[in-house]
Each structure stands twice: as C-alpha cells, then as structure tokens.
C-alpha cells in the first residue's frame, strides 16, 4: 500500500555500519533500520546464533515454555529495575500491553471506573489505535477519529503544567491510572527529558499510586550510553516498554514491570508470535554482545565524538543549524526555523554523499547508527555530512 514516503534507494546487502544498493554503491548507515540494528548489519555473532536457532526450533507459541524467552527475560530483569517481562512483536504492541496494564491497575488498585492515561505533547508511542491516541501529536490522529477515550496530554518537561493537569483530573478523587512518557522524545525531535522534571513526575505518581510507565522503545538497550533511558534521569519507572534495538533488526517488543505493578493474570493478554524462540535468540544475542564487547562504553565514547563533531558543524552553519541535542548515539541536529531546507530534504541530499540519515520531524536531522560504530566511521559520517551541508546550503 501507499503508506510510506520512500527514498529512491533499494538496499540489498549490509555489513557492520555499511549497506549496498542494487548497483553496488556503498552507503554509511546512520539510520540502522531506525535505531534497530544495534550490532550493525550481518553481525557474525548474530548470524551464528540465528542460523543455529533456525536449524533447532523457530516457533512453538506460548502454549509451552520457551527457554530462549526465559533467558532473555532473565537478562532484562537482572540488568534493570523490572521483575517480569511480557514479549510481543513491536513498539506499538508493547505500549498497548502497557496501556492495558495501566487500565487494569486503575480499576483494581485505585478503584477508578474510567481510568485516564496522561502522556506528553510531541510524544510518539506507535500507530495502533490506543498507542496513536497516546501519541501527543494531532497529525497522527487526523483522519482516524474517533480516537480511543481516556487519554490527556501535558507539555513535555513542564512540571507545573503536569501537576495542574493531574489535579484537574483528580479533583473529584482518583481518575488517573498512569503516565506514559519517553525518557527522550525520539520521533518528536530528539528532545531529552529533564531529570528534575522526571524526578517530580516520579514523586507525584508515587504519592498517588499512579503508574509511571516509560516508553524506552527507541532509547532502551544502550542507545543513550546507559542501558536504559531512565538511568539518565535518576528515576526508576514502575514499568517500561522496549522494541527497536532489542532484536538487533528482528521483530520483538517487551513490556517490563516491577513486582508491585504486575497486575496481569493468565488470560489477560497474549501474543501468538510474542517471545518466539527465534526473536528471543536475536534479543539474547544483542544483550550478550552488548556485555561481551562492552558496547555501553563504545556508545559513550563514540557518542561524545559524534556530539563534538556535530557541534562544530552547527558552528560552521549558523544560518541553517540551531543546536545539537540527544544522548549517546541518538543525536539530533536542530535546524533554524527560517532555514529554507527541511530536515527530510537534507537527509535526501545526503544520499549523494553516500550517507543514510533520517529526520525526526520537519526540523531535526537524526543520527542513530549501530552501537558498534568505530571512531573512523564517526569521522567518515561527519565528513560526509559536512560535504552534504556545503553543497545543499551552497556555501
Ligand atoms: C518507534 C517507536 C514506537 C513504535 O514502535 P513500532 O515497532 O514501530 O510499533 C513507539 N515508541 C517509541 C518511543 C518509538 O520510537
């Protein structure tokens, strides 16, 4: 169907941070499947593990115990504040699970008849009906009304506005089941959370037994330079969702909950493909390689290097660029509001310099390369981007 604005490019092969098109042209990939190809393309450990898994067992359904699923859940629980994990196949689906969990918590633990979930303006939580309703951007709702009831929105990083909205909903007693929020808004323009805002959010939610659920779909699994985005903010959520980077390019999503938020019972929620042996083996391999290769350290070092280079670029093009923001290997270059080139146009122009980039909205150019990217590849990325800027801005 005609649902995508695609680049005029057909990619047929990849290795590490590099991909090749049909005619053999080589591109440096700073998109990485939109922050999914954590270990890059065709990673040897991933190839070995998945070949072995394909020859052993691919799918059996959740009618049975699945050792690969249990091992991946164990790794997530051992490395986070979570106590149990539900597996599904995408970010939107993980957020749907979180929304159902929140509503059940609202009914059972707070005695709310019609529970409300609060989320942030300019957020992104996925495209299914409830996830798109949680998404605080009218352009994603337009044409699909009526949206799901029981959602309301507050401005990101604004504690007083959040508290006012919360008090408005709760003026007659308990009404809010949960807050669903990204630690850093990815699609909404690479906008990092403010620790003091999140700490206030945490204490307001704790006071009233409202679940604080973090959407870690883009930021989790190490992209920020810490394993989870919430670690950047000095808080622990009651639950968080994962997807993009978890499977290293394979379809998997997860809802991770702390013990006290675990209200699901058998029959409450399910997924036919969720947590299948193949997807979980992919996730487990990503997890093990992050540990074995100390990729967290690489994200911190390469993230700093990328950040410094981008800041120089912003200084070199002050008429076009405003600032750089982000965490680790999730960086955004914010364009000037009066720049006559949009971020999607700049990303398209970078194809001529054999560089893959993706916009995050009309004014932010986003970089989300594989977490395994080298110092030399970061230098190549910066050189190519500078060349694109020089030709596009005609300076
Ligand atoms: C991409 C994204 C989603 C949606 O994930 P899908 O796998 O496309 O459903 C949800 N939340 C955030 C923060 C995302 O970046």
Coordinates of C-alpha atoms and ligand atoms in Angstrom, one line a residue:
X1 CA 0.0 0.0 0.0
X2 CA 1.0 3.6 -0.4
X3 CA 1.8 4.3 3.2
X4 CA 5.5 5.4 3.0
X5 CA 7.4 8.3 1.5
X6 CA 10.4 6.2 0.5
X7 CA 13.9 7.3 -0.5
X8 CA 14.6 6.4 -4.2
X9 CA 17.0 3.7 -3.0
X10 CA 17.0 -0.1 -2.9
X11 CA 19.3 -1.7 -0.4
X12 CA 20.3 -5.3 -1.0
X13 CA 23.3 -6.0 1.3
X14 CA 24.9 -4.9 4.5
X15 CA 27.9 -5.4 6.7
X16 CA 28.5 -3.6 10.0
X17 CA 27.7 0.1 9.5
X18 CA 27.7 -0.2 5.7
X19 CA 24.9 -1.0 3.2
X20 CA 25.0 -1.5 -0.6
X21 CA 22.3 -0.7 -3.2
X22 CA 21.4 -2.7 -6.3
X23 CA 24.0 -1.0 -8.4
X24 CA 26.8 -1.8 -5.9
X25 CA 27.1 1.8 -4.4
X26 CA 28.2 1.7 -0.7
X27 CA 26.5 3.9 2.0
X28 CA 27.4 4.6 5.6
X29 CA 24.3 3.8 7.6
X30 CA 23.5 6.3 10.4
X31 CA 19.8 5.1 10.4
X32 CA 20.4 1.4 11.2
X33 CA 16.8 0.3 10.5
X34 CA 15.6 3.3 12.5
X35 CA 17.6 2.5 15.7
X36 CA 17.0 -1.2 15.4
X37 CA 20.3 -2.7 14.0
X38 CA 22.1 -2.5 17.4
X39 CA 25.0 -4.6 16.2
X40 CA 25.0 -3.3 12.6
X41 CA 24.3 -5.5 9.6
X42 CA 25.2 -9.1 9.2
X43 CA 27.0 -9.3 12.6
X44 CA 28.9 -12.6 12.9
X45 CA 27.6 -13.4 16.4
X46 CA 24.1 -12.7 15.2
X47 CA 24.5 -14.8 12.1
X48 CA 25.9 -17.7 14.0
X49 CA 23.2 -17.6 16.7
X50 CA 20.3 -17.3 14.3
X51 CA 21.5 -19.9 11.9
X52 CA 21.7 -22.3 14.8
X53 CA 18.3 -21.3 16.1
X54 CA 16.7 -21.8 12.7
X55 CA 18.0 -25.3 12.5
X56 CA 16.9 -26.1 16.0
X57 CA 13.5 -24.5 16.6
X58 CA 11.8 -21.4 15.3
X59 CA 8.3 -21.1 16.7
X60 CA 6.0 -23.1 19.0
X61 CA 3.6 -20.5 20.6
X62 CA 3.2 -19.6 24.3
X63 CA 1.2 -22.8 25.0
X64 CA 4.7 -24.1 26.0
X65 CA 7.7 -22.9 28.0
X66 CA 10.4 -21.3 25.8
X67 CA 13.9 -21.4 27.2
X68 CA 15.2 -18.6 24.9
X69 CA 12.3 -16.3 26.1
X70 CA 13.1 -17.1 29.7
X71 CA 16.8 -16.4 29.2
X72 CA 16.1 -13.0 27.6
X73 CA 13.6 -12.1 30.3
X74 CA 16.3 -13.1 32.9
X75 CA 18.9 -10.8 31.3
X76 CA 16.4 -7.9 31.2
X77 CA 15.4 -8.4 34.8
X78 CA 19.0 -8.9 36.0
X79 CA 20.0 -5.6 34.3
X80 CA 17.0 -3.4 35.1
X81 CA 14.5 -2.4 37.8
X82 CA 12.0 -4.8 36.3
X83 CA 10.8 -8.1 37.8
X84 CA 8.9 -9.7 34.9
X85 CA 8.5 -9.4 31.2
X86 CA 5.8 -9.8 28.6
X87 CA 7.0 -10.3 25.0
X88 CA 5.3 -9.1 21.8
X89 CA 6.5 -8.0 18.4
X90 CA 6.8 -4.2 18.1
X91 CA 6.9 -1.0 20.0
X92 CA 3.2 -0.1 19.5
X93 CA 2.2 -3.5 20.7
X94 CA 4.4 -3.2 23.8
X95 CA 2.7 0.1 24.5
X96 CA -0.7 -1.5 24.0
X97 CA 0.2 -4.0 26.7
X98 CA 1.3 -1.2 28.9
X99 CA -2.0 0.7 28.4
X100 CA -4.0 -2.4 29.3
X101 CA -1.8 -3.0 32.3
X102 CA -2.4 0.7 33.4
X103 CA -6.1 0.4 33.0
X104 CA -6.3 -2.8 35.0
X105 CA -4.1 -1.1 37.7
X106 CA -6.5 1.9 37.6
X107 CA -9.6 -0.3 38.1
X108 CA -8.2 -2.8 40.6
X109 CA -5.7 -0.8 42.6
X110 CA -7.2 2.7 42.5
X111 CA -10.9 1.9 42.1
X112 CA -11.3 4.1 39.0
X113 CA -14.2 3.3 36.7
X114 CA -12.9 5.1 33.6
X115 CA -9.2 5.4 34.1
X116 CA -7.2 8.1 32.2
X117 CA -3.6 7.9 31.0
X118 CA -1.6 11.0 30.7
X119 CA 1.1 11.4 28.0
X120 CA 3.2 14.2 26.7
X121 CA 2.7 16.6 23.8
X122 CA 5.1 15.9 20.8
X123 CA 5.4 12.3 22.0
X124 CA 5.4 9.2 19.8
X125 CA 4.1 5.8 21.1
X126 CA 3.2 3.9 17.8
X127 CA 0.5 3.6 15.2
X128 CA -2.1 1.2 16.6
X129 CA -5.3 2.9 17.9
X130 CA -4.5 3.2 21.6
X131 CA -0.8 3.9 21.0
X132 CA -1.6 6.6 18.4
X133 CA -4.0 8.1 20.8
X134 CA -1.3 8.2 23.5
X135 CA 0.9 9.9 20.9
X136 CA 0.5 13.6 21.6
X137 CA 0.6 14.9 18.0
X138 CA -2.6 15.8 16.3
X139 CA -1.2 15.0 12.8
X140 CA -1.2 11.3 13.7
X141 CA -4.8 11.3 14.9
X142 CA -6.2 13.2 11.9
X143 CA -8.4 11.0 9.7
X144 CA -8.7 8.2 12.2
X145 CA -11.1 9.7 14.7
X146 CA -12.8 8.8 17.0
X147 CA -9.5 8.2 18.9
X148 CA -9.6 6.0 22.0
X149 CA -11.1 7.6 25.1
X150 CA -9.2 8.0 28.4
X151 CA -6.1 10.0 27.3
X152 CA -5.0 13.5 28.0
X153 CA -1.8 15.5 27.3
X154 CA 0.7 17.7 29.1
X155 CA 3.7 19.7 27.8
X156 CA 7.0 17.7 28.0
X157 CA 9.5 18.7 30.7
X158 CA 7.0 21.1 32.3
X159 CA 6.3 20.0 35.9
X160 CA 3.9 22.7 36.9
X161 CA 1.7 22.1 33.9
X162 CA 1.8 18.4 34.5
X163 CA 0.7 18.9 38.2
X164 CA -2.1 21.2 37.2
X165 CA -3.4 18.7 34.6
X166 CA -3.1 15.9 37.2
X167 CA -5.0 17.9 39.8
X168 CA -7.7 18.8 37.3
X169 CA -8.4 15.2 36.6
X170 CA -8.2 14.1 40.2
X171 CA -10.3 17.0 41.7
X172 CA -13.2 14.5 42.4
X173 CA -10.9 11.7 43.5
X174 CA -8.8 9.0 41.8
X175 CA -9.0 9.3 38.0
X176 CA -5.5 8.8 36.5
X177 CA -4.1 5.2 36.1
X178 CA -0.7 6.0 34.6
X179 CA 1.7 8.4 32.9
X180 CA 3.2 7.1 29.7
X181 CA 6.3 9.0 28.6
X182 CA 9.5 8.7 26.7
X183 CA 12.8 9.4 28.6
X184 CA 13.9 11.3 25.4
X185 CA 11.4 12.1 22.7
X186 CA 12.7 10.4 19.6
X187 CA 10.3 10.9 16.7
X188 CA 9.1 14.2 18.2
X189 CA 12.5 15.8 17.6
X190 CA 15.3 14.1 19.7
X191 CA 14.3 16.0 22.9
X192 CA 15.9 14.7 26.1
X193 CA 14.0 14.5 29.3
X194 CA 14.9 16.9 32.1
X195 CA 16.0 15.0 35.3
X196 CA 14.3 17.4 37.7
X197 CA 11.0 17.1 35.7
X198 CA 11.1 13.3 35.8
X199 CA 12.0 13.3 39.5
X200 CA 9.0 15.5 40.2
X201 CA 6.9 13.2 38.0
X202 CA 8.2 10.2 39.9
X203 CA 7.2 11.6 43.3
X204 CA 3.8 12.8 42.2
X205 CA 3.0 9.4 40.7
X206 CA 4.3 7.5 43.8
X207 CA 2.2 9.7 46.2
X208 CA -1.0 8.7 44.5
X209 CA -0.1 5.1 43.3
X210 CA -0.2 6.2 39.7
X211 CA 2.0 4.0 37.4
X212 CA 4.9 5.8 35.8
X213 CA 5.5 3.9 32.5
X214 CA 8.5 4.8 30.4
X215 CA 8.4 4.2 26.6
X216 CA 12.0 3.0 26.1
X217 CA 11.4 1.7 22.6
X218 CA 13.9 4.0 21.0
X219 CA 16.3 4.8 23.9
X220 CA 16.5 1.5 25.8
X221 CA 19.0 -1.3 25.2
X222 CA 22.0 1.1 25.4
X223 CA 21.4 3.7 22.8
X224 CA 21.8 6.6 25.3
X225 CA 25.1 5.3 26.6
X226 CA 23.3 3.8 29.6
X227 CA 21.4 0.6 29.4
X228 CA 18.0 2.3 30.0
X229 CA 17.0 5.9 29.4
X230 CA 15.6 6.2 32.9
X231 CA 19.1 5.9 34.3
X232 CA 19.9 9.2 32.6
X233 CA 17.1 10.8 34.6
X234 CA 17.8 9.4 38.1
X235 CA 14.5 7.6 38.5
X236 CA 13.0 4.1 38.3
X237 CA 9.7 3.6 36.4
X238 CA 7.0 1.1 37.6
X239 CA 7.1 -0.3 34.1
X240 CA 8.8 0.3 30.7
X241 CA 8.5 -0.8 27.1
X242 CA 11.2 -1.9 24.7
X243 CA 11.3 -2.8 21.0
X244 CA 13.5 -1.2 18.3
X245 CA 17.0 -2.0 19.5
X246 CA 16.1 -5.2 21.4
X247 CA 16.1 -7.6 18.5
X248 CA 19.0 -6.1 16.6
X249 CA 16.8 -5.8 13.5
X250 CA 14.3 -8.6 14.3
X251 CA 10.7 -8.1 15.3
X252 CA 10.4 -8.2 19.1
X253 CA 8.9 -5.9 21.7
X254 CA 8.6 -6.2 25.5
X255 CA 6.7 -4.8 28.5
X256 CA 8.9 -4.9 31.6
X257 CA 7.2 -4.4 35.0
X258 CA 8.2 -4.1 38.7
X259 CA 6.6 -6.6 41.0
X260 CA 4.1 -4.1 42.5
X261 CA 2.8 -3.2 39.0
X262 CA 2.3 -6.7 37.8
X263 CA -1.5 -6.9 37.7
X264 CA -1.8 -9.3 34.7
X265 CA -3.1 -12.8 35.3
X266 CA -3.3 -15.8 32.9
X267 CA -5.8 -14.9 30.1
X268 CA -5.4 -11.1 30.4
X269 CA -3.0 -10.6 27.5
X270 CA -1.4 -12.7 24.8
X271 CA 0.5 -12.7 21.5
X272 CA 0.8 -15.6 19.1
X273 CA 4.3 -14.7 17.9
X274 CA 5.4 -12.8 21.0
X275 CA 8.5 -14.2 22.6
X276 CA 9.1 -16.9 20.0
X277 CA 12.5 -18.8 20.1
X278 CA 13.9 -17.1 17.0
X279 CA 13.1 -13.4 18.1
X280 CA 14.3 -14.1 21.6
X281 CA 17.5 -15.7 20.4
X282 CA 18.1 -12.5 18.4
X283 CA 17.4 -10.4 21.6
X284 CA 19.6 -12.6 23.7
X285 CA 22.4 -12.3 21.2
X286 CA 22.1 -8.5 21.2
X287 CA 22.2 -8.5 25.0
X288 CA 25.2 -10.8 25.3
X289 CA 27.2 -8.9 22.6
X290 CA 26.5 -5.6 24.4
X291 CA 28.0 -7.1 27.5
X292 CA 30.9 -9.1 25.9
X293 CA 32.0 -6.2 23.7
X294 CA 31.4 -3.5 26.3
X295 CA 29.3 -1.6 23.8
X296 CA 28.0 0.8 26.5
X297 CA 31.5 2.2 26.7
X298 CA 31.6 2.5 22.9
X299 CA 28.3 4.3 22.8
X300 CA 29.6 6.8 25.4
X301 CA 32.9 7.4 23.6
X302 CA 31.5 7.5 20.0
X303 CA 28.5 9.5 21.2
X304 CA 30.9 12.2 22.6
X305 CA 32.9 12.1 19.4
X306 CA 29.7 12.5 17.3
X307 CA 28.4 15.2 19.5
X308 CA 31.6 17.3 19.3
X309 CA 31.7 16.9 15.5
X310 CA 28.1 17.9 15.1
X311 CA 28.6 21.0 17.4
X312 CA 31.5 22.1 15.1
X313 CA 29.1 21.7 12.2
X314 CA 26.4 23.8 13.8
X315 CA 29.1 26.5 14.4
X316 CA 30.1 26.3 10.7
X317 CA 26.5 26.7 9.5
X318 CA 24.9 29.1 12.0
X319 CA 22.3 30.3 9.5
X320 CA 21.0 26.8 9.0
X321 CA 21.6 25.0 12.3
X322 CA 20.5 25.9 15.8
X323 CA 21.9 23.3 18.1
X324 CA 22.7 19.6 18.7
X325 CA 20.8 17.6 21.3
X326 CA 20.5 14.0 22.3
X327 CA 22.1 11.2 24.4
X328 CA 24.9 8.8 23.3
X329 CA 24.3 7.5 19.8
X330 CA 20.9 9.2 19.4
X331 CA 21.8 12.7 18.3
X332 CA 19.7 15.3 16.6
X333 CA 20.8 18.5 14.7
X334 CA 18.1 21.1 15.1
X335 CA 17.7 23.4 12.1
X336 CA 16.9 27.1 12.2
X337 CA 13.1 27.8 12.0
X338 CA 13.7 30.1 9.0
X339 CA 16.1 27.7 7.1
X340 CA 14.7 27.1 3.6
X341 CA 15.8 23.4 3.7
X342 CA 13.9 20.9 5.7
X343 CA 15.5 18.0 7.6
X344 CA 13.9 15.4 5.3
X345 CA 15.4 17.3 2.3
X346 CA 18.8 17.3 3.9
X347 CA 18.5 13.6 4.6
X348 CA 17.6 13.0 0.9
X349 CA 20.6 15.2 -0.2
X350 CA 23.0 13.1 2.0
X351 CA 22.3 10.1 -0.3
X352 CA 24.6 11.9 -2.9
X353 CA 27.4 11.7 -0.3
X354 CA 26.5 8.1 0.4
X355 CA 25.2 8.7 3.8
X356 CA 21.9 7.4 5.3
X357 CA 20.2 9.8 7.7
X358 CA 16.6 10.1 8.9
X359 CA 14.7 13.2 10.0
X360 CA 12.7 13.4 13.3
X361 CA 10.0 15.8 12.3
X362 CA 10.5 18.7 9.8
X363 CA 13.3 20.5 11.6
X364 CA 15.5 17.8 13.2
X365 CA 18.1 15.6 11.5
X366 CA 18.6 12.4 13.5
X367 CA 21.6 10.1 13.8
X368 CA 21.1 6.6 15.2
X369 CA 24.0 4.5 13.9
X370 CA 24.7 0.9 15.1
X371 CA 26.1 0.9 18.7
X372 CA 29.2 -0.9 17.3
X373 CA 30.2 2.1 15.1
X374 CA 34.0 2.8 15.2
X375 CA 35.9 6.1 15.6
X376 CA 36.9 6.1 12.0
X377 CA 33.3 5.6 10.9
X378 CA 32.1 8.5 13.0
X379 CA 34.8 10.6 11.3
X380 CA 33.5 9.4 7.9
X381 CA 29.9 10.2 8.9
X382 CA 30.9 13.8 9.9
X383 CA 32.9 14.4 6.8
X384 CA 30.1 13.2 4.5
X385 CA 27.5 15.3 6.4
X386 CA 29.7 18.4 6.1
X387 CA 30.0 17.8 2.3
X388 CA 26.2 17.5 2.1
X389 CA 25.8 20.7 4.0
X390 CA 28.3 22.5 1.8
X391 CA 26.5 21.6 -1.4
X392 CA 23.0 21.9 -0.1
X393 CA 23.4 25.2 1.6
X394 CA 25.7 26.4 -1.3
X395 CA 28.4 27.8 1.0
Ligands
LIG1 C1 9.3 3.6 17.1 C2 8.6 3.8 18.3 C3 7.4 3.2 18.7 C4 6.7 2.3 17.8 O1 7.4 1.2 17.5 P1 6.8 0.2 16.3 O2 7.7 -1.0 16.5 O3 7.0 0.9 15.1 O4 5.4 -0.1 16.6 C5 6.9 3.5 20.0 N1 7.5 4.3 20.8 C6 8.7 4.9 20.5 C7 9.4 5.8 21.5 C8 9.3 4.7 19.3 O5 10.4 5.4 18.9

